[in-house]
Amino acid sequence: MKIDIRHSLEMILVRFTGLIHPRAGQWVYDAPIRLSRGDRILVISVQDSAFSVTLQTNDAEDLDRLSEFERADWFNAQWQEASTWIRAALDTLGFHLGAALEVELLNGYVDLPDQPTPRPSWLVWNRLSQSEFSTVEGNRVGPDKITKYLHAAAAVPHVRYALADLRSALLYPDDAAFYAYRAVESIRQCFTDPDDDPQASATKTKTWERLRTTLNVTREELGELAEAAKARRHGAADFLTADDRRKCIRLAREVVARFIDSRPEPQLPTASAEA
């Protein structure tokens, strides 16, 4: 499929639609909200537990020259921008109503001002599996990976915490470094020896050393991740570029994966023979 989107276009509209959960609340805004961020403009509408976000941007790649995966990654980057603001809008609504609201993306497409019909999107099928972070090709994960990772999560609470934080790192762009670093901190807890004094400052130093040695991670890499997470860890505001965010997530995922892969294979029960 050839997509005729050229650099000559000064402005395009990227539209996203989806649902707000729990849907039973019938969440609604009385009127659309218009926000601006730099040279980008967002319009957010909420009606009957559904949302619509229009992102006006001039950051348009020459999409017809990109591969299918590259186009999906471009769309994902636009959704990262839009999702930050739709979640802020819903957190605002939820704050006043005492409700925890979450979004489910259903569709996304580019709307060209000079075209009567919006172009279809390649976003939906790839949104749930971001190719830049996937460990497998396609959407199927083999039973060997599922078994090993799930058994690790069941046996070690800190693995479960780390996997949850990596999910949040993908969902919340503003806090990606914070969640990535916390995932690594959870894995660090797995390197505490029974003889260690949990109250001693030297124990923390020892656990970091054991993590770096066992998982082959450098002090510099972990230091960069800690620095990137520092502002949000202390409630301050900070801006991460898309490349910095990817770097933080990749490092944290590598730490978690190396730890799980270093564990012995799970001992699965075998079916007993019938008499």
Short mmCIF file of C-alpha atoms in Angstrom, two decimals:
data_model
loop_
_atom_site.label_atom_id
_atom_site.label_comp_id
_atom_site.label_asym_id
_atom_site.label_seq_id
_atom_site.Cartn_x
_atom_site.Cartn_y
_atom_site.Cartn_z
CA MET A 1 0.00 0.00 0.00
CA LYS A 2 1.33 3.44 -0.97
CA ILE A 3 0.42 6.33 1.28
CA ASP A 4 0.76 9.73 -0.31
CA ILE A 5 1.77 11.94 2.64
CA ARG A 6 4.48 14.41 1.68
CA HIS A 7 6.73 16.80 3.57
CA SER A 8 5.08 19.60 1.60
CA LEU A 9 2.02 19.29 3.85
CA GLU A 10 2.27 21.98 6.49
CA MET A 11 -0.25 20.41 8.85
CA ILE A 12 -2.05 17.10 9.24
CA LEU A 13 -4.62 15.82 11.70
CA VAL A 14 -4.10 12.54 13.51
CA ARG A 15 -7.29 11.23 15.06
CA PHE A 16 -7.73 8.61 17.77
CA THR A 17 -10.92 7.10 19.14
CA GLY A 18 -11.54 4.68 21.97
CA LEU A 19 -13.42 3.75 25.12
CA ILE A 20 -13.23 4.88 28.74
CA HIS A 21 -13.39 2.22 31.43
CA PRO A 22 -15.36 1.44 33.50
CA ARG A 23 -17.93 2.08 30.77
CA ALA A 24 -20.87 1.89 33.17
CA GLY A 25 -20.06 5.40 34.35
CA GLN A 26 -21.27 6.98 31.08
CA TRP A 27 -18.46 9.56 31.34
CA VAL A 28 -19.01 12.81 29.47
CA TYR A 29 -17.59 16.30 28.91
CA ASP A 30 -20.10 19.05 28.22
CA ALA A 31 -17.93 20.39 25.40
CA PRO A 32 -14.65 19.49 23.65
CA ILE A 33 -11.46 20.69 25.34
CA ARG A 34 -8.78 22.39 23.24
CA LEU A 35 -5.16 22.22 24.43
CA SER A 36 -1.88 23.41 22.93
CA ARG A 37 1.62 22.07 23.48
CA GLY A 38 4.34 23.84 21.54
CA ASP A 39 3.23 23.91 17.92
CA ARG A 40 0.77 21.06 18.46
CA ILE A 41 -2.94 21.42 19.14
CA LEU A 42 -5.14 18.75 20.70
CA VAL A 43 -8.92 18.62 20.87
CA ILE A 44 -10.39 16.08 23.31
CA SER A 45 -14.04 15.03 23.34
CA VAL A 46 -15.70 12.65 25.82
CA GLN A 47 -19.24 11.36 25.29
CA ASP A 48 -21.04 8.25 26.59
CA SER A 49 -17.81 6.62 27.87
CA ALA A 50 -16.04 7.09 24.54
CA PHE A 51 -13.29 9.54 23.66
CA SER A 52 -12.03 11.21 20.53
CA VAL A 53 -8.69 13.01 20.29
CA THR A 54 -7.55 15.10 17.35
CA LEU A 55 -3.84 15.94 17.23
CA GLN A 56 -2.89 18.72 14.83
CA THR A 57 0.78 18.46 13.95
CA ASN A 58 3.32 19.32 11.28
CA ASP A 59 5.57 16.47 12.41
CA ALA A 60 4.66 14.27 9.46
CA GLU A 61 7.05 11.68 8.16
CA ASP A 62 7.11 10.80 4.48
CA LEU A 63 5.05 7.77 5.38
CA ASP A 64 4.82 6.31 1.90
CA ARG A 65 8.58 5.67 2.05
CA LEU A 66 8.43 3.86 5.38
CA SER A 67 7.94 0.17 5.90
CA GLU A 68 4.75 -1.15 7.45
CA PHE A 69 6.42 -1.49 10.84
CA GLU A 70 7.99 1.97 10.62
CA ARG A 71 4.62 3.55 9.83
CA ALA A 72 3.08 1.80 12.82
CA ASP A 73 5.94 3.05 15.01
CA TRP A 74 5.28 6.59 13.75
CA PHE A 75 1.61 6.23 14.69
CA ASN A 76 2.56 4.85 18.07
CA ALA A 77 4.71 7.94 18.69
CA GLN A 78 1.71 10.16 17.92
CA TRP A 79 -0.43 8.10 20.30
CA GLN A 80 2.18 8.48 23.02
CA GLU A 81 1.74 12.24 22.67
CA ALA A 82 -2.05 12.12 22.59
CA SER A 83 -2.43 9.52 25.35
CA THR A 84 -0.55 11.71 27.82
CA TRP A 85 -3.22 14.36 27.45
CA ILE A 86 -6.31 12.16 27.26
CA ARG A 87 -5.16 10.50 30.49
CA ALA A 88 -4.61 13.91 32.08
CA ALA A 89 -8.10 14.91 31.00
CA LEU A 90 -9.60 11.75 32.48
CA ASP A 91 -7.55 12.07 35.67
CA THR A 92 -9.01 15.56 36.03
CA LEU A 93 -12.53 14.24 35.59
CA GLY A 94 -11.83 11.27 37.85
CA PHE A 95 -10.37 13.47 40.58
CA HIS A 96 -13.62 15.40 40.94
CA LEU A 97 -15.79 12.28 40.70
CA GLY A 98 -13.60 10.01 42.84
CA ALA A 99 -13.18 7.57 39.95
CA ALA A 100 -10.19 5.72 38.46
CA LEU A 101 -10.58 5.94 34.69
CA GLU A 102 -8.56 4.17 31.99
CA VAL A 103 -8.53 4.40 28.20
CA GLU A 104 -8.76 1.71 25.53
CA LEU A 105 -7.58 2.75 22.08
CA LEU A 106 -9.77 1.44 19.27
CA ASN A 107 -8.69 3.27 16.14
CA GLY A 108 -6.39 5.91 14.73
CA TYR A 109 -5.93 7.46 11.31
CA VAL A 110 -4.46 10.40 9.45
CA ASP A 111 -6.87 13.01 8.15
CA LEU A 112 -5.44 14.98 5.22
CA PRO A 113 -6.96 18.45 4.88
CA ASP A 114 -7.04 18.21 1.08
CA GLN A 115 -8.59 14.74 0.97
CA PRO A 116 -12.37 14.12 1.29
CA THR A 117 -11.86 10.72 2.96
CA PRO A 118 -9.44 10.02 5.83
CA ARG A 119 -6.69 7.56 5.08
CA PRO A 120 -6.93 4.26 6.97
CA SER A 121 -4.54 3.59 9.81
CA TRP A 122 -2.04 0.81 10.42
CA LEU A 123 -2.10 1.58 14.12
CA VAL A 124 -4.61 -0.78 15.65
CA TRP A 125 -3.01 -4.13 14.91
CA ASN A 126 0.42 -2.98 16.07
CA ARG A 127 -0.52 -0.76 19.00
CA LEU A 128 -0.77 -3.57 21.53
CA SER A 129 2.58 -5.01 20.51
CA GLN A 130 5.20 -2.34 19.97
CA SER A 131 7.73 -3.87 17.60
CA GLU A 132 10.66 -1.89 19.00
CA PHE A 133 10.27 -3.68 22.35
CA SER A 134 9.02 -7.09 21.28
CA THR A 135 11.07 -10.19 22.01
CA VAL A 136 9.28 -12.23 19.33
CA GLU A 137 8.22 -11.71 15.74
CA GLY A 138 4.51 -11.37 15.21
CA ASN A 139 1.93 -11.63 18.00
CA ARG A 140 2.48 -15.19 19.23
CA VAL A 141 4.57 -15.95 22.32
CA GLY A 142 5.65 -19.55 22.67
CA PRO A 143 4.71 -21.64 25.73
CA ASP A 144 8.35 -21.90 26.83
CA LYS A 145 8.62 -18.13 27.34
CA ILE A 146 5.19 -17.86 28.92
CA THR A 147 5.91 -20.73 31.31
CA LYS A 148 9.30 -19.47 32.46
CA TYR A 149 8.24 -15.85 32.94
CA LEU A 150 4.96 -16.70 34.63
CA HIS A 151 6.61 -19.16 37.02
CA ALA A 152 9.20 -16.51 37.89
CA ALA A 153 6.44 -13.98 38.59
CA ALA A 154 4.58 -16.50 40.74
CA ALA A 155 7.69 -17.49 42.71
CA VAL A 156 9.28 -14.05 43.15
CA PRO A 157 7.02 -11.09 44.03
CA HIS A 158 9.65 -8.59 42.87
CA VAL A 159 9.51 -10.06 39.37
CA ARG A 160 5.77 -9.46 39.39
CA TYR A 161 6.31 -5.88 40.52
CA ALA A 162 8.95 -5.33 37.82
CA LEU A 163 6.72 -6.66 35.03
CA ALA A 164 3.89 -4.40 36.22
CA ASP A 165 6.21 -1.38 36.23
CA LEU A 166 7.39 -2.19 32.70
CA ARG A 167 3.76 -2.21 31.61
CA SER A 168 3.32 1.23 33.16
CA ALA A 169 6.50 2.45 31.45
CA LEU A 170 4.90 1.63 28.09
CA LEU A 171 1.56 3.18 29.05
CA TYR A 172 2.68 6.45 30.63
CA PRO A 173 5.28 8.34 28.54
CA ASP A 174 5.87 11.11 31.09
CA ASP A 175 6.79 8.56 33.76
CA ALA A 176 8.57 5.98 31.58
CA ALA A 177 11.98 6.50 33.20
CA PHE A 178 10.48 6.41 36.71
CA TYR A 179 8.76 3.08 36.11
CA ALA A 180 11.74 1.64 34.26
CA TYR A 181 14.06 2.46 37.14
CA ARG A 182 11.63 1.10 39.71
CA ALA A 183 11.48 -2.17 37.76
CA VAL A 184 15.27 -2.42 38.04
CA GLU A 185 15.10 -1.58 41.75
CA SER A 186 12.65 -4.43 42.25
CA ILE A 187 15.05 -6.85 40.60
CA ARG A 188 17.86 -5.50 42.83
CA GLN A 189 15.90 -6.71 45.84
CA CYS A 190 16.32 -10.25 44.52
CA PHE A 191 20.07 -10.02 45.15
CA THR A 192 19.78 -9.66 48.92
CA ASP A 193 21.43 -12.49 50.86
CA PRO A 194 19.87 -13.93 54.04
CA ASP A 195 22.87 -12.74 56.05
CA ASP A 196 22.57 -9.13 54.86
CA ASP A 197 21.44 -6.53 57.34
CA PRO A 198 18.44 -4.86 55.63
CA GLN A 199 19.04 -1.68 57.66
CA ALA A 200 22.70 -1.31 56.69
CA SER A 201 23.59 1.10 53.90
CA ALA A 202 26.28 -1.33 52.76
CA THR A 203 23.59 -3.87 51.90
CA LYS A 204 22.21 -1.67 49.12
CA THR A 205 25.69 -1.25 47.68
CA LYS A 206 26.23 -5.01 47.75
CA THR A 207 22.95 -5.76 46.00
CA TRP A 208 23.72 -3.31 43.19
CA GLU A 209 27.14 -4.90 42.77
CA ARG A 210 25.63 -8.39 42.62
CA LEU A 211 23.04 -7.27 40.07
CA ARG A 212 25.65 -5.66 37.81
CA THR A 213 27.95 -8.67 37.98
CA THR A 214 25.29 -11.33 37.53
CA LEU A 215 23.30 -9.58 34.80
CA ASN A 216 26.25 -7.95 33.03
CA VAL A 217 25.05 -4.37 33.40
CA THR A 218 27.44 -1.44 33.79
CA ARG A 219 27.43 1.14 36.55
CA GLU A 220 27.23 3.84 33.85
CA GLU A 221 24.08 2.38 32.30
CA LEU A 222 22.31 2.18 35.63
CA GLY A 223 23.54 5.66 36.53
CA GLU A 224 22.02 7.13 33.37
CA LEU A 225 18.71 5.42 34.09
CA ALA A 226 18.72 6.67 37.68
CA GLU A 227 19.43 10.22 36.50
CA ALA A 228 16.64 10.08 33.92
CA ALA A 229 14.20 8.90 36.60
CA LYS A 230 15.35 11.29 39.31
CA ALA A 231 12.99 14.19 38.62
CA ARG A 232 9.79 12.13 38.56
CA ARG A 233 10.91 10.04 41.53
CA HIS A 234 10.92 13.24 43.58
CA GLY A 235 7.73 14.71 42.12
CA ALA A 236 9.46 17.19 39.82
CA ALA A 237 8.67 17.75 36.15
CA ASP A 238 11.05 16.62 33.46
CA PHE A 239 10.96 16.06 29.71
CA LEU A 240 12.24 12.89 28.08
CA THR A 241 12.82 12.70 24.37
CA ALA A 242 11.36 9.70 22.56
CA ASP A 243 14.89 8.29 22.18
CA ASP A 244 15.66 8.73 25.88
CA ARG A 245 12.39 7.03 26.79
CA ARG A 246 13.17 4.07 24.53
CA LYS A 247 16.66 3.78 26.02
CA CYS A 248 15.31 3.67 29.58
CA ILE A 249 12.67 1.08 28.77
CA ARG A 250 15.07 -1.12 26.82
CA LEU A 251 17.61 -1.20 29.65
CA ALA A 252 15.00 -2.05 32.27
CA ARG A 253 13.50 -4.75 30.07
CA GLU A 254 16.97 -6.22 29.50
CA VAL A 255 17.65 -6.35 33.24
CA VAL A 256 14.34 -8.08 33.94
CA ALA A 257 14.78 -10.52 31.05
CA ARG A 258 18.33 -11.43 32.04
CA PHE A 259 17.27 -12.08 35.61
CA ILE A 260 14.37 -14.32 34.61
CA ASP A 261 16.44 -16.15 32.00
CA SER A 262 19.16 -16.79 34.59
CA ARG A 263 16.75 -18.70 36.80
CA PRO A 264 16.54 -22.51 36.58
CA GLU A 265 13.91 -23.92 34.28
CA PRO A 266 10.64 -24.44 36.17
CA GLN A 267 9.90 -27.98 37.28
CA LEU A 268 6.53 -28.76 35.77
CA PRO A 269 4.32 -31.55 37.11
CA THR A 270 4.07 -34.61 34.89
CA ALA A 271 0.87 -36.51 34.28
CA SER A 272 0.74 -39.78 36.13
CA ALA A 273 0.13 -42.93 34.14
CA GLU A 274 -3.24 -44.54 34.60
CA ALA A 275 -3.24 -47.89 36.35
#
